[in-house]
């Protein structure tokens, strides 16, 4: 069996999946020509990848002016298209299994019938923003109703192409709103986590003496999406309280725009992380990296109230996963309660080492490839989704949805195939507008 992984990186997930397969002795190739902005662990690139990577970096990634970036990316995409076209027959017949990040195939899904005809197994792995409805993610996609309607339509069409061609999809229930057919739940598979060096448990001093200095790290990839302004406001208030009342000394670090290896260095020198305010998973990549080193994370998101509808407790990675309005109290708890912080640290580290190691995650993919998929891995989007979970404040997201409905009709939300969910979203919008 030969496996192909492509063709863009998302926070190191696909590189580590590749390494997991290699550790299991599986013949695997990876094609990731676009260098990630935060430079996650790299693997040996083919000559074609190196050429594409340099083109991508010099004519697109390093450019500041928007028009220059648009032109640069168009040139890069044109070159990549012809390389794909030339090598597609070779790749098609060499590999048995294709794993595509964000469901992005070589030719935008138009090659899926070819894979199907030749009996190739295709797996599409989604990581959040790729399928999350754009209109509930304004910090990434903007607030223009016209553009959001177009993007939502594109998201829905991509998933329809994949599902029509029997592609196995891996997604998380909160971001699977546009799915029509059952998919495999994200946390049942997990994020492959690996680090070569560093402290494995750097909080052991808590076992012997109370800790007087607590170091806290927040490292957002996007300050809007991560809710950083609210996190900073909460920390300012808490720090002021601790100075006035002569409590523990707090050292808070905001880290932005640095390579991943630098983030890892800061993780090892911190006591706990504040990940994000609008997360629809209790442990994304940053929190999983921290867990590897025995560092717990505070993670907030409205999905915290519903996660047990979709997952068993043993499937949920240990973090302090709370509702956004509980952020300040959660931070105070993890600062004050040394025993709680230590226990959460140890539980998080044990979870990622035992369930989310490179080989354990790769073994789960092998079960999918071999059609050995447990029933409880599946989720039915037509029955399991009861609400939406915005990546942003309600006062920002709900008026956008109202504008879309007013200008383009309820069908523009692309959820008419889920009447209950459509009704629920309408109720939330109407309730908000009556305030």
Coordinates of C-alpha atoms in Angstrom, one line a residue:
X1 CA 0.0 0.0 0.0
X2 CA 1.3 3.4 -0.9
X3 CA -0.1 6.7 0.6
X4 CA 0.0 10.2 -0.8
X5 CA -0.5 13.2 1.4
X6 CA -1.0 16.7 0.0
X7 CA -1.1 19.4 -0.7
X8 CA -0.9 22.2 1.9
X9 CA 0.2 22.3 5.5
X10 CA -2.0 23.2 8.4
X11 CA -0.1 23.9 11.6
X12 CA 2.2 20.9 11.1
X13 CA -0.6 18.3 11.2
X14 CA 0.1 16.7 7.8
X15 CA 3.9 16.6 8.2
X16 CA 3.5 14.8 11.5
X17 CA 0.9 12.4 10.0
X18 CA 3.5 11.6 7.3
X19 CA 6.1 10.9 10.0
X20 CA 3.7 8.7 11.8
X21 CA 3.1 6.5 8.7
X22 CA 6.9 6.4 8.1
X23 CA 7.4 5.2 11.7
X24 CA 4.9 2.4 11.0
X25 CA 6.9 1.4 7.9
X26 CA 4.2 2.5 5.4
X27 CA 5.3 3.6 2.0
X28 CA 4.2 7.3 2.1
X29 CA 4.9 10.4 0.1
X30 CA 4.1 14.0 1.0
X31 CA 3.7 17.0 -1.3
X32 CA 3.6 20.3 0.5
X33 CA 5.2 23.0 -1.7
X34 CA 3.9 26.0 0.2
X35 CA 6.1 26.9 3.1
X36 CA 4.0 27.5 6.2
X37 CA 4.3 31.1 7.6
X38 CA 5.3 29.7 11.0
X39 CA 7.8 27.2 9.7
X40 CA 6.5 24.0 11.3
X41 CA 8.8 21.0 11.2
X42 CA 9.8 20.3 7.6
X43 CA 10.7 17.1 5.8
X44 CA 12.9 16.4 2.8
X45 CA 11.4 18.0 -0.2
X46 CA 11.5 16.8 -3.8
X47 CA 13.2 19.0 -6.4
X48 CA 9.7 20.1 -7.7
X49 CA 8.6 21.0 -4.2
X50 CA 11.7 23.0 -3.7
X51 CA 11.1 25.0 -6.9
X52 CA 7.5 25.6 -6.2
X53 CA 8.3 26.5 -2.6
X54 CA 10.8 29.2 -3.7
X55 CA 8.4 30.6 -6.3
X56 CA 5.6 30.7 -3.7
X57 CA 7.9 32.4 -1.2
X58 CA 9.4 35.0 -3.4
X59 CA 6.5 36.1 -5.6
X60 CA 3.7 35.8 -3.0
X61 CA 4.6 35.2 0.6
X62 CA 7.3 37.9 0.9
X63 CA 5.2 40.6 -0.9
X64 CA 3.4 43.3 1.1
X65 CA 1.2 45.0 -1.5
X66 CA -2.1 43.3 -2.0
X67 CA -2.1 43.7 -5.8
X68 CA 1.4 42.3 -6.0
X69 CA 0.4 39.3 -3.8
X70 CA -2.7 38.6 -6.0
X71 CA -0.6 38.7 -9.2
X72 CA 2.2 36.6 -7.5
X73 CA -0.3 34.0 -6.3
X74 CA -1.9 33.8 -9.8
X75 CA 1.5 33.1 -11.4
X76 CA 2.3 30.5 -8.7
X77 CA -1.1 28.8 -9.2
X78 CA -0.6 28.7 -13.0
X79 CA 2.8 27.1 -12.7
X80 CA 1.5 24.6 -10.1
X81 CA -1.4 23.6 -12.3
X82 CA 0.8 22.6 -15.2
X83 CA 3.1 20.7 -12.9
X84 CA 0.1 18.8 -11.5
X85 CA -1.2 18.1 -15.0
X86 CA 2.2 16.7 -16.1
X87 CA 2.7 14.5 -13.0
X88 CA -1.0 13.5 -12.4
X89 CA -0.9 10.2 -14.4
X90 CA 2.3 9.1 -12.6
X91 CA 0.8 10.0 -9.1
X92 CA -2.6 8.4 -10.0
X93 CA -1.1 5.0 -10.8
X94 CA 1.7 4.9 -8.2
X95 CA -0.5 5.5 -5.0
X96 CA -3.4 3.6 -3.6
X97 CA -4.6 6.1 -1.0
X98 CA -4.8 9.9 -1.2
X99 CA -5.1 12.1 1.9
X100 CA -6.0 15.7 1.0
X101 CA -5.9 18.6 3.5
X102 CA -9.1 20.7 3.3
X103 CA -10.3 18.4 0.6
X104 CA -8.2 20.3 -1.9
X105 CA -7.3 17.8 -4.7
X106 CA -5.0 18.5 -7.6
X107 CA -7.8 20.0 -9.8
X108 CA -10.3 21.5 -7.4
X109 CA -12.3 18.3 -7.1
X110 CA -12.8 17.7 -10.8
X111 CA -10.3 14.8 -10.6
X112 CA -12.4 13.0 -8.0
X113 CA -14.4 10.9 -10.6
X114 CA -11.0 9.7 -11.9
X115 CA -9.9 8.6 -8.5
X116 CA -13.2 6.9 -8.0
X117 CA -13.0 5.1 -11.4
X118 CA -9.6 3.7 -10.7
X119 CA -10.7 2.5 -7.2
X120 CA -8.5 4.9 -5.2
X121 CA -9.3 5.6 -1.6
X122 CA -9.6 9.3 -1.0
X123 CA -9.7 10.9 2.5
X124 CA -10.4 14.6 3.0
X125 CA -9.2 16.1 6.3
X126 CA -10.7 19.4 7.5
X127 CA -9.2 21.4 10.3
X128 CA -11.7 24.2 11.1
X129 CA -11.8 27.3 8.9
X130 CA -11.9 25.3 5.7
X131 CA -15.5 24.2 6.2
X132 CA -16.8 26.4 9.1
X133 CA -19.5 28.6 7.5
X134 CA -17.7 31.8 6.5
X135 CA -20.5 34.0 7.9
X136 CA -19.7 32.8 11.5
X137 CA -16.0 33.6 11.0
X138 CA -15.9 37.3 10.2
X139 CA -12.3 37.9 11.5
X140 CA -11.0 35.6 8.7
X141 CA -13.5 36.2 5.9
X142 CA -14.7 39.8 6.5
X143 CA -18.3 41.2 6.7
X144 CA -19.4 41.7 3.1
X145 CA -22.7 39.8 2.7
X146 CA -22.1 39.4 -1.1
X147 CA -18.6 37.9 -0.6
X148 CA -19.7 35.7 2.3
X149 CA -22.6 34.3 0.3
X150 CA -20.3 33.4 -2.6
X151 CA -17.8 31.8 -0.3
X152 CA -20.5 29.8 1.6
X153 CA -21.8 28.5 -1.8
X154 CA -18.2 27.4 -2.7
X155 CA -17.8 25.6 0.6
X156 CA -21.0 23.7 0.1
X157 CA -20.2 22.8 -3.5
X158 CA -16.8 21.4 -2.5
X159 CA -18.3 19.1 0.1
X160 CA -21.0 18.0 -2.4
X161 CA -18.3 17.0 -4.9
X162 CA -16.4 15.1 -2.2
X163 CA -19.5 13.3 -0.9
X164 CA -20.8 12.5 -4.4
X165 CA -17.5 10.7 -5.1
X166 CA -17.5 8.6 -1.9
X167 CA -14.7 10.5 -0.3
X168 CA -14.3 9.8 3.4
X169 CA -14.3 13.1 5.3
X170 CA -12.9 13.8 8.7
X171 CA -14.3 16.9 10.4
X172 CA -15.5 18.3 13.8
X173 CA -19.2 18.6 14.4
X174 CA -19.2 22.4 14.9
X175 CA -17.5 22.9 11.6
X176 CA -19.5 20.3 9.7
X177 CA -22.6 22.3 9.1
X178 CA -22.4 22.1 5.3
X179 CA -22.0 18.3 5.2
X180 CA -24.9 16.2 3.9
X181 CA -23.5 12.7 4.5
X182 CA -21.9 11.1 7.6
X183 CA -18.3 12.0 8.3
X184 CA -15.7 10.8 10.9
X185 CA -15.4 13.0 14.0
X186 CA -12.2 14.9 14.3
X187 CA -11.4 14.1 18.0
X188 CA -11.9 10.4 17.4
X189 CA -8.7 10.6 15.3
X190 CA -6.8 13.5 16.9
X191 CA -3.8 15.7 16.1
X192 CA -0.5 13.9 15.7
X193 CA 1.9 15.4 18.3
X194 CA 5.6 15.1 18.4
X195 CA 8.6 17.1 19.7
X196 CA 12.2 16.0 19.6
X197 CA 13.4 17.6 22.7
X198 CA 12.5 19.7 25.7
X199 CA 11.1 19.3 29.1
X200 CA 8.4 16.7 29.4
X201 CA 7.0 17.9 32.7
X202 CA 8.2 21.3 33.7
X203 CA 5.8 21.8 36.6
X204 CA 7.0 19.1 38.9
X205 CA 8.1 21.8 41.4
X206 CA 4.4 22.1 42.3
X207 CA 4.6 18.7 43.9
X208 CA 6.9 19.9 46.6
X209 CA 6.4 23.6 47.2
X210 CA 3.6 26.2 46.4
X211 CA 4.4 28.3 43.4
X212 CA 4.7 32.1 43.9
X213 CA 5.5 33.1 40.3
X214 CA 3.1 31.9 37.6
X215 CA 4.2 32.4 33.9
X216 CA 1.3 32.6 31.4
X217 CA 1.6 32.5 27.6
X218 CA -0.9 33.6 24.8
X219 CA 0.4 33.0 21.3
X220 CA -2.3 33.8 18.7
X221 CA -1.9 33.1 15.0
X222 CA -4.7 35.6 14.4
X223 CA -5.6 38.0 17.2
X224 CA -9.2 38.5 15.9
X225 CA -10.0 34.8 15.5
X226 CA -8.4 34.0 18.8
X227 CA -10.3 36.7 20.7
X228 CA -7.0 38.2 21.9
X229 CA -8.4 41.7 22.8
X230 CA -10.8 40.0 25.4
X231 CA -8.0 37.8 26.7
X232 CA -5.7 40.8 27.2
X233 CA -8.5 42.7 28.9
X234 CA -9.1 39.9 31.3
X235 CA -5.4 39.5 32.1
X236 CA -5.0 43.3 32.7
X237 CA -7.8 43.1 35.2
X238 CA -6.4 40.0 36.9
X239 CA -2.9 41.4 37.1
X240 CA -4.2 44.6 38.7
X241 CA -6.0 42.6 41.3
X242 CA -3.0 40.5 42.1
X243 CA -0.7 43.5 42.5
X244 CA -3.2 45.2 44.8
X245 CA -3.8 42.2 47.0
X246 CA -0.2 40.9 47.2
X247 CA -1.0 37.5 45.7
X248 CA 1.1 35.5 43.4
X249 CA 3.4 37.2 40.9
X250 CA 2.0 36.9 37.4
X251 CA 4.2 37.1 34.3
X252 CA 2.1 37.3 31.1
X253 CA 3.6 37.0 27.6
X254 CA 1.9 37.8 24.4
X255 CA 3.7 36.2 21.5
X256 CA 2.9 36.9 17.9
X257 CA 4.4 36.3 14.4
X258 CA 7.3 34.1 15.4
X259 CA 8.4 30.7 14.0
X260 CA 6.9 27.6 15.6
X261 CA 10.2 26.6 17.3
X262 CA 10.3 29.9 19.1
X263 CA 6.7 29.3 20.3
X264 CA 7.8 25.9 21.6
X265 CA 10.7 27.5 23.5
X266 CA 8.2 29.8 25.2
X267 CA 5.8 27.0 26.0
X268 CA 8.5 25.2 27.9
X269 CA 9.2 28.3 30.0
X270 CA 5.6 28.9 30.9
X271 CA 3.2 27.4 33.5
X272 CA 0.0 27.4 31.4
X273 CA -1.4 28.7 28.2
X274 CA -4.4 30.8 27.3
X275 CA -5.2 29.5 23.9
X276 CA -8.3 31.3 22.5
X277 CA -11.8 32.6 23.2
X278 CA -13.8 31.2 20.3
X279 CA -12.6 27.7 20.0
X280 CA -14.8 24.9 18.8
X281 CA -12.3 22.3 20.0
X282 CA -10.9 21.9 23.5
X283 CA -7.4 21.2 22.2
X284 CA -6.1 22.6 18.9
X285 CA -2.5 22.5 17.8
X286 CA -1.1 25.1 20.2
X287 CA -2.7 23.5 23.2
X288 CA -1.6 20.0 22.0
X289 CA 2.0 21.2 21.7
X290 CA 1.7 22.6 25.3
X291 CA 0.2 19.3 26.5
X292 CA 3.2 17.4 25.1
X293 CA 5.4 19.4 27.5
X294 CA 3.1 18.9 30.5
X295 CA 1.6 22.4 30.2
X296 CA -2.2 22.9 30.5
X297 CA -4.3 25.3 28.5
X298 CA -7.4 27.5 29.2
X299 CA -9.6 27.3 26.1
X300 CA -12.9 29.0 25.7
X301 CA -15.7 28.5 23.2
X302 CA -19.5 28.2 23.0
X303 CA -19.1 24.6 21.9
X304 CA -18.0 23.8 25.4
X305 CA -21.7 23.5 26.4
X306 CA -22.5 20.9 23.7
X307 CA -19.3 18.9 23.2
X308 CA -20.7 15.9 25.2
X309 CA -23.5 15.6 22.7
X310 CA -20.9 14.4 20.2
X311 CA -18.1 12.8 22.1
X312 CA -17.6 10.5 25.1
X313 CA -15.6 12.0 28.0
X314 CA -12.7 9.8 27.2
X315 CA -12.5 11.2 23.7
X316 CA -12.1 14.8 24.9
X317 CA -8.5 16.0 25.4
X318 CA -7.9 17.5 28.9
X319 CA -7.9 21.3 29.0
X320 CA -9.8 23.8 31.0
X321 CA -12.5 24.2 28.3
X322 CA -15.1 26.8 29.3
X323 CA -17.6 29.2 27.9
X324 CA -16.2 32.7 26.9
X325 CA -18.0 34.4 29.8
X326 CA -16.2 32.1 32.2
X327 CA -12.7 33.1 31.0
X328 CA -11.7 35.4 33.9
X329 CA -12.7 32.9 36.6
X330 CA -11.0 30.0 34.8
X331 CA -7.7 31.9 34.6
X332 CA -7.9 32.7 38.3
X333 CA -8.6 29.1 39.2
X334 CA -5.7 27.7 37.3
X335 CA -3.4 30.4 38.8
X336 CA -4.6 29.8 42.4
X337 CA -5.1 26.0 42.5
X338 CA -1.7 24.5 42.2
X339 CA -3.0 21.0 42.6
X340 CA -5.6 21.4 39.9
X341 CA -3.0 22.8 37.5
X342 CA -0.6 20.0 38.2
X343 CA -3.3 17.3 37.7
X344 CA -4.5 19.0 34.5
X345 CA -0.9 19.1 33.3
X346 CA -0.4 15.5 33.8
X347 CA -3.7 14.4 32.3
X348 CA -3.1 16.5 29.2
X349 CA 0.4 15.1 28.7
X350 CA -0.7 11.5 29.2
X351 CA -3.6 12.0 26.7
X352 CA -1.4 13.3 23.8
X353 CA 1.4 10.8 24.5
X354 CA -0.9 7.8 24.6
X355 CA -3.7 8.8 22.1
X356 CA -2.3 11.5 19.9
X357 CA 1.3 10.3 19.3
X358 CA 2.4 10.1 15.7
X359 CA 1.9 6.4 15.4
X360 CA -1.4 6.2 17.3
X361 CA -3.0 8.8 15.0
X362 CA -1.5 7.1 11.9
X363 CA -2.9 3.7 13.1
X364 CA -6.4 5.3 13.2
X365 CA -6.0 6.4 9.6
X366 CA -5.0 2.9 8.7
X367 CA -8.2 1.7 10.2
X368 CA -10.1 4.1 8.0
X369 CA -8.1 3.0 4.9
X370 CA -8.8 -0.7 5.7
X371 CA -12.6 0.0 6.3
X372 CA -12.3 -0.9 9.9
X373 CA -14.2 2.1 11.2
X374 CA -16.1 1.8 14.6
X375 CA -19.7 3.0 14.5
X376 CA -19.1 5.7 17.1
X377 CA -16.5 7.4 15.0
X378 CA -19.2 8.5 12.6
X379 CA -21.5 11.6 12.9
X380 CA -24.6 12.3 10.9
X381 CA -24.8 16.0 10.2
X382 CA -28.6 15.8 9.5
X383 CA -29.3 14.6 13.1
X384 CA -26.4 15.6 15.3
X385 CA -26.2 19.4 14.7
X386 CA -28.4 21.5 16.9
X387 CA -26.7 24.9 17.0
X388 CA -23.9 27.0 15.5
X389 CA -20.7 28.1 17.3
X390 CA -19.5 31.5 16.0
X391 CA -15.8 32.4 15.9
X392 CA -16.4 35.9 17.1
X393 CA -18.7 37.9 19.3
X394 CA -22.5 37.5 18.9
X395 CA -22.9 41.2 18.4
X396 CA -20.6 40.9 15.3
X397 CA -21.7 37.6 13.8
X398 CA -25.5 37.8 14.2
X399 CA -26.0 41.1 12.4
X400 CA -24.0 39.7 9.5
X401 CA -26.3 36.7 9.3
X402 CA -29.3 39.1 9.4
X403 CA -28.0 41.1 6.5
X404 CA -27.4 38.0 4.5
X405 CA -31.0 36.8 5.1
X406 CA -32.4 40.3 4.3
X407 CA -30.4 40.7 1.1
X408 CA -30.2 37.1 -0.3
X409 CA -32.8 35.1 1.6
X410 CA -32.5 32.3 4.2
X411 CA -31.4 29.8 1.5
X412 CA -28.1 31.8 1.1
X413 CA -27.0 30.3 4.5
X414 CA -26.7 26.9 2.6
X415 CA -28.5 25.0 5.5
X416 CA -32.0 24.5 4.1
X417 CA -31.3 20.7 4.2
X418 CA -31.1 21.0 8.0
X419 CA -34.5 22.6 9.0
X420 CA -33.9 22.4 12.8
X421 CA -30.5 24.1 12.6
X422 CA -31.9 26.7 10.2
X423 CA -34.7 27.4 12.7
X424 CA -32.3 27.6 15.6
X425 CA -30.1 30.1 13.8
X426 CA -33.2 32.2 12.9
X427 CA -34.3 32.2 16.5
X428 CA -30.9 33.4 17.7
X429 CA -30.8 36.2 15.1
X430 CA -34.3 37.4 16.0
X431 CA -33.7 37.3 19.7
X432 CA -30.5 39.3 19.2
X433 CA -32.2 42.0 17.1
X434 CA -35.0 42.4 19.7
X435 CA -32.5 43.4 22.4

